[in-house]
Amino acid sequence: MQYGRIYNFSAGPSMLPEPVLEEIQAELLNYRGSGMCVMEMSHRSKVFQTIVDEAEADLRTLLGIPDNYKVLFIQGGATLQFSMIPMNLMKNGVADYIVTGSWSDKAYKEALKFGEINLLASSKDKNYSYIPDVSNLPISENADYVYICENETIHGTTYQALPNTKGKVLVSDQSSMFLSKPCNVADYGLIFAGVQKNVGPAGMAIVIIREDLIDPDLDPKTPTYLRYNIFSENGSMYNTPNCWAIYVCGKVFKHLLNLGGLDAMQKINEDKAAILYEFLDNSKMFKGTVEKKDRSVMNVPFVTESKELDAEVVAATKTAGFDNLKGHRSVGGLRASIYNAMPKEGVEALVNFLKDFEENYGK
Amino acid sequence: MQYGRIYNFSAGPSMLPEPVLEEIQAELLNYRGSGMCVMEMSHRSKVFQTIVDEAEADLRTLLGIPDNYKVLFIQGGATLQFSMIPMNLMKNGVADYIVTGSWSDKAYKEALKFGEINLLASSKDKNYSYIPDVSNLPISENADYVYICENETIHGTTYQALPNTKGKVLVSDQSSMFLSKPCNVADYGLIFAGVQKNVGPAGMAIVIIREDLIDPDLDPKTPTYLRYNIFSENGSMYNTPNCWAIYVCGKVFKHLLNLGGLDAMQKINEDKAAILYEFLDNSKMFKGTVEKKDRSVMNVPFVTESKELDAEVVAATKTAGFDNLKGHRSVGGLRASIYNAMPKEGVEALVNFLKDFEENYGK
C-alpha cells in the first residue's frame, strides 16, 4: 500500500487494485492520446467502442463464457435486476426462490409482484447463518427459473454446491463473489453481479444470460430500459451506458488476467480467508457467525461475547488505521470483506491487530 | 487546453472542466486523507455522505431550488425517466406531450404504454427545426402533466418561453441545457437531466421533483427501483448509487459557483453561441438548420449544400484536431455541441477553421 492508503474492509463499494488506480490516474486528462478523459468520450466513438469490446472480450476469457451467452452492462444495480429477472424470464408466471439472507430475501419479495413465487427453502430460522440442503428440493414443475444469491454479503455464507434444479434454469446473484473463483457459466441460465463489490465502481450490474432466455415478447407495459432484448440487440448501448464503470471494470479484468486468471484468484482468496478463519477458530474472544461448511471466502462476519465489546473493537480498528469493519446491524459484531483487491498483507495486519487486542484486553 | 487535450464537440458524454479533472486526478488514490479513492468508499460512510450532501446543497444554491422540491440521483439515464415519469405521475392516466425532436418523441412513445397520451403539438412537419407556438394549446382537462424536452440535442432547438400549461404540472427534460442558464424551478413540477451532457459522467440522471407529486401509492407491480418515493425516502441511497457520478457532478457544481453561478454561465454560453451563429449567418457555404428564433445555445447543427461536402468538412475537422463534429444521421451535416465546459477559445478555433475551409475551398 502506497500513497497513505489504508486497508478498507468495506462490503461494497470496496477496494480496487492499486495498479488499476494508478493507470486511471495517469490517463485521466488524456486517455492514450485521444485528447480527452474517458468520462468525456462519446459512447458512439471508436475509441470508446474499443474499450467496451476489450472489456467484454476479457470478461469472456476470464470466465470462459460460452458463445451462446450474452454479456450485458446495465445500470440500476442488483436492485433493478430483482425486478428485471421476473419481468423478463417468466413465461409460466412461476419461479422458485431459495432465501439465504438479506439479498435473496429482497429479490424474493420483489419477485412476488410479478407472479407465483415459491419459497423453496430458507435459512431464516438461524438468522441465515447456513446454506440449506439444496440437493433435492421440491422444484415447481412449471418453474421458469430457480433463484439463488450465491454469496450473501451481509451474512457471510456461500454455496459449496449449486442446487439441483432438476433441469430448470438457474439464476444466480454473484455480486459479492463475482470473479473470485472459476465458474462454469453453462450451469446457469443467468448470472448477475453489481460490480461495486469485487470488480469496479458502483453504478452498474453485469448480466450474463443464455441467449434463448432473452425474450422480446414481454408484457407491452414493460419499460424499455427493463428489457434484456434491448440491451442485447444494442450491445448495451441503446442509451448511454455507465461508460466510466465499463472502463474501470475492463482494467480490473486485465489485471486479473495478468495475475493468472480465476484459478489464481481462487488460490489467493482461499489463502487470505484461511488466515482469518484460522484465527477466529482459535480465538477465545472472537468467533465466526457462520456454520463452517458454508463460510464465505469474501465476507467474514464475526462477534465477541457482547455488543459493547464489539463496539470497542470496531473503534479500535479505526484508530489502528483500518476502515469499515463494523458488521451489518442484522448480524452485529464485525465483518471483514476481503474481496479480490484486498491484499494478503491487509488480512495479516487485521489478524495481528485482533490477536494483540485479545492478548492485551483487560490488562 | 493543456496535456494535449483537444476541443471535443461531442453531444454527450462531453467535455468536463479541466480544473475539475485535475482535482479528480490529484485525489484519485487517496481522497483528502481518507486513505481511499472515492470509487472505493462505502456509500454508507460519513466521508461519502458529506460528498452527497455537499453536491445536493451546491445544486440547490446554483438553481435556487425551493425547499418543497426533492433532488434525486437515479441511474438509468433519461431513458429510464421516460418510463418513471408516467409510472409515477399519472393519477388520472392522462398526459399531454409536445414533440419537438427525437428525445421528446422517444419519451412520448414510451409514455403510450402507460395511459392516454395526447400529442399536443409537434414540429415533425419540418424535421423538428422549430418550436411550435405553445402559448395556447388544447391542454387536456384531466392531464396529470404536460411534457416537454426543453432543448433537443439532435435537432438543436430550445424553448424561448415555457408552454402555457393552464395550471397543469410541467415536466421538462433539460438534459442538454441543465445548468446552462438560470431556471425558475417553481415553474415546473419535475425537471430531469441525464448528467452526461452538461454536468458529469454518464450513468446518472438528476430529478428535481415537487414533493406533493411523489406518490407512494402506485400500481403494486411498479418495480422498487422505479419509484420516486423510494429515492426520496432514502436520500437516493435505497441501494448503492452511482457514487462516482455524484462526486464528479459535485465538483462541477462547485466549479460553476466559482465562475459566478448560472447568470455568469448564461452570459458565457450566449457569447460562445453568438460567435458560431454569426459566422453561420454570414457564410455562403454553411448554414444553420434551425429557425433563428428557436436556436439552441448548446447544440448547433449546420449543413453545407451537399452530403459529400458535409463529409469532407467533417474529415477535415478531425485532421485539424477537433472531434465529434459529425451531425446526427437524422439531421445530417455537422453539429457542434458547445456545453458549459467548452471554452470560448474552442468555438473561436472552430469558426476560424470553418472560415479558412470556406475561403480556400476549390482553390
PDB file of N, CA and C in Angstrom, chain A residues 266-282 295-298 300 338 344 347-348 351:
ATOM      1  N   GLN A 266      -8.675 -17.713  -7.075  1.00  0.00           N
ATOM      2  CA  GLN A 266      -9.265 -18.614  -6.078  1.00  0.00           C
ATOM      3  C   GLN A 266      -8.234 -19.008  -5.020  1.00  0.00           C
ATOM      4  N   LYS A 267      -7.031 -19.336  -5.484  1.00  0.00           N
ATOM      5  CA  LYS A 267      -5.982 -19.734  -4.535  1.00  0.00           C
ATOM      6  C   LYS A 267      -5.634 -18.568  -3.604  1.00  0.00           C
ATOM      7  N   ILE A 268      -5.452 -17.389  -4.186  1.00  0.00           N
ATOM      8  CA  ILE A 268      -5.128 -16.202  -3.372  1.00  0.00           C
ATOM      9  C   ILE A 268      -6.238 -15.941  -2.354  1.00  0.00           C
ATOM     10  N   ASN A 269      -7.484 -16.006  -2.822  1.00  0.00           N
ATOM     11  CA  ASN A 269      -8.607 -15.691  -1.938  1.00  0.00           C
ATOM     12  C   ASN A 269      -8.773 -16.730  -0.826  1.00  0.00           C
ATOM     13  N   GLU A 270      -8.595 -17.991  -1.178  1.00  0.00           N
ATOM     14  CA  GLU A 270      -8.731 -19.037  -0.150  1.00  0.00           C
ATOM     15  C   GLU A 270      -7.615 -18.931   0.882  1.00  0.00           C
ATOM     16  N   ASP A 271      -6.418 -18.597   0.419  1.00  0.00           N
ATOM     17  CA  ASP A 271      -5.311 -18.398   1.360  1.00  0.00           C
ATOM     18  C   ASP A 271      -5.610 -17.258   2.323  1.00  0.00           C
ATOM     19  N   LYS A 272      -6.110 -16.149   1.778  1.00  0.00           N
ATOM     20  CA  LYS A 272      -6.437 -14.982   2.621  1.00  0.00           C
ATOM     21  C   LYS A 272      -7.490 -15.351   3.656  1.00  0.00           C
ATOM     22  N   ALA A 273      -8.567 -15.984   3.186  1.00  0.00           N
ATOM     23  CA  ALA A 273      -9.670 -16.308   4.095  1.00  0.00           C
ATOM     24  C   ALA A 273      -9.211 -17.280   5.179  1.00  0.00           C
ATOM     25  N   ALA A 274      -8.323 -18.224   4.803  1.00  0.00           N
ATOM     26  CA  ALA A 274      -7.854 -19.225   5.771  1.00  0.00           C
ATOM     27  C   ALA A 274      -7.133 -18.559   6.937  1.00  0.00           C
ATOM     28  N   ILE A 275      -6.386 -17.514   6.641  1.00  0.00           N
ATOM     29  CA  ILE A 275      -5.651 -16.800   7.707  1.00  0.00           C
ATOM     30  C   ILE A 275      -6.632 -16.261   8.745  1.00  0.00           C
ATOM     31  N   LEU A 276      -7.715 -15.664   8.263  1.00  0.00           N
ATOM     32  CA  LEU A 276      -8.691 -15.052   9.171  1.00  0.00           C
ATOM     33  C   LEU A 276      -9.518 -16.118   9.898  1.00  0.00           C
ATOM     34  N   TYR A 277      -9.958 -17.139   9.156  1.00  0.00           N
ATOM     35  CA  TYR A 277     -10.790 -18.175   9.796  1.00  0.00           C
ATOM     36  C   TYR A 277      -9.972 -18.975  10.822  1.00  0.00           C
ATOM     37  N   GLU A 278      -8.716 -19.214  10.509  1.00  0.00           N
ATOM     38  CA  GLU A 278      -7.888 -19.960  11.460  1.00  0.00           C
ATOM     39  C   GLU A 278      -7.760 -19.192  12.768  1.00  0.00           C
ATOM     40  N   PHE A 279      -7.566 -17.886  12.628  1.00  0.00           N
ATOM     41  CA  PHE A 279      -7.511 -17.063  13.840  1.00  0.00           C
ATOM     42  C   PHE A 279      -8.828 -17.152  14.615  1.00  0.00           C
ATOM     43  N   LEU A 280      -9.940 -16.988  13.906  1.00  0.00           N
ATOM     44  CA  LEU A 280     -11.251 -16.984  14.585  1.00  0.00           C
ATOM     45  C   LEU A 280     -11.514 -18.318  15.282  1.00  0.00           C
ATOM     46  N   ASP A 281     -11.105 -19.404  14.626  1.00  0.00           N
ATOM     47  CA  ASP A 281     -11.360 -20.735  15.200  1.00  0.00           C
ATOM     48  C   ASP A 281     -10.526 -20.993  16.452  1.00  0.00           C
ATOM     49  N   ASN A 282      -9.452 -20.255  16.613  1.00  0.00           N
ATOM     50  CA  ASN A 282      -8.577 -20.456  17.765  1.00  0.00           C
ATOM     51  C   ASN A 282      -8.700 -19.367  18.820  1.00  0.00           C
ATOM     52  N   ARG A 295     -19.102 -21.197   5.014  1.00  0.00           N
ATOM     53  CA  ARG A 295     -18.424 -19.908   5.137  1.00  0.00           C
ATOM     54  C   ARG A 295     -18.042 -19.301   3.791  1.00  0.00           C
ATOM     55  N   SER A 296     -18.232 -18.000   3.719  1.00  0.00           N
ATOM     56  CA  SER A 296     -17.828 -17.255   2.531  1.00  0.00           C
ATOM     57  C   SER A 296     -16.334 -16.976   2.561  1.00  0.00           C
ATOM     58  N   VAL A 297     -15.723 -17.005   1.381  1.00  0.00           N
ATOM     59  CA  VAL A 297     -14.317 -16.640   1.258  1.00  0.00           C
ATOM     60  C   VAL A 297     -14.180 -15.115   1.119  1.00  0.00           C
ATOM     61  N   MET A 298     -15.291 -14.431   0.893  1.00  0.00           N
ATOM     62  CA  MET A 298     -15.273 -12.995   0.615  1.00  0.00           C
ATOM     63  C   MET A 298     -15.696 -12.129   1.807  1.00  0.00           C
ATOM     64  N   VAL A 300     -16.549 -12.069   5.887  1.00  0.00           N
ATOM     65  CA  VAL A 300     -16.307 -12.836   7.109  1.00  0.00           C
ATOM     66  C   VAL A 300     -16.887 -12.094   8.319  1.00  0.00           C
ATOM     67  N   ILE A 338     -13.195  -9.245   2.261  1.00  0.00           N
ATOM     68  CA  ILE A 338     -11.821  -9.427   1.759  1.00  0.00           C
ATOM     69  C   ILE A 338     -11.891  -9.894   0.302  1.00  0.00           C
ATOM     70  N   LYS A 344      -3.190  -9.735   0.727  1.00  0.00           N
ATOM     71  CA  LYS A 344      -2.958 -10.687   1.823  1.00  0.00           C
ATOM     72  C   LYS A 344      -2.400  -9.967   3.053  1.00  0.00           C
ATOM     73  N   VAL A 347      -5.092  -8.694   5.369  1.00  0.00           N
ATOM     74  CA  VAL A 347      -5.698  -9.699   6.248  1.00  0.00           C
ATOM     75  C   VAL A 347      -4.741 -10.039   7.381  1.00  0.00           C
ATOM     76  N   GLU A 348      -3.471 -10.161   7.038  1.00  0.00           N
ATOM     77  CA  GLU A 348      -2.470 -10.458   8.076  1.00  0.00           C
ATOM     78  C   GLU A 348      -2.403  -9.337   9.118  1.00  0.00           C
ATOM     79  N   VAL A 351      -5.446  -9.608  11.362  1.00  0.00           N
ATOM     80  CA  VAL A 351      -5.331 -10.724  12.313  1.00  0.00           C
ATOM     81  C   VAL A 351      -4.327 -10.378  13.420  1.00  0.00           C
TER      82      VAL A 351
END
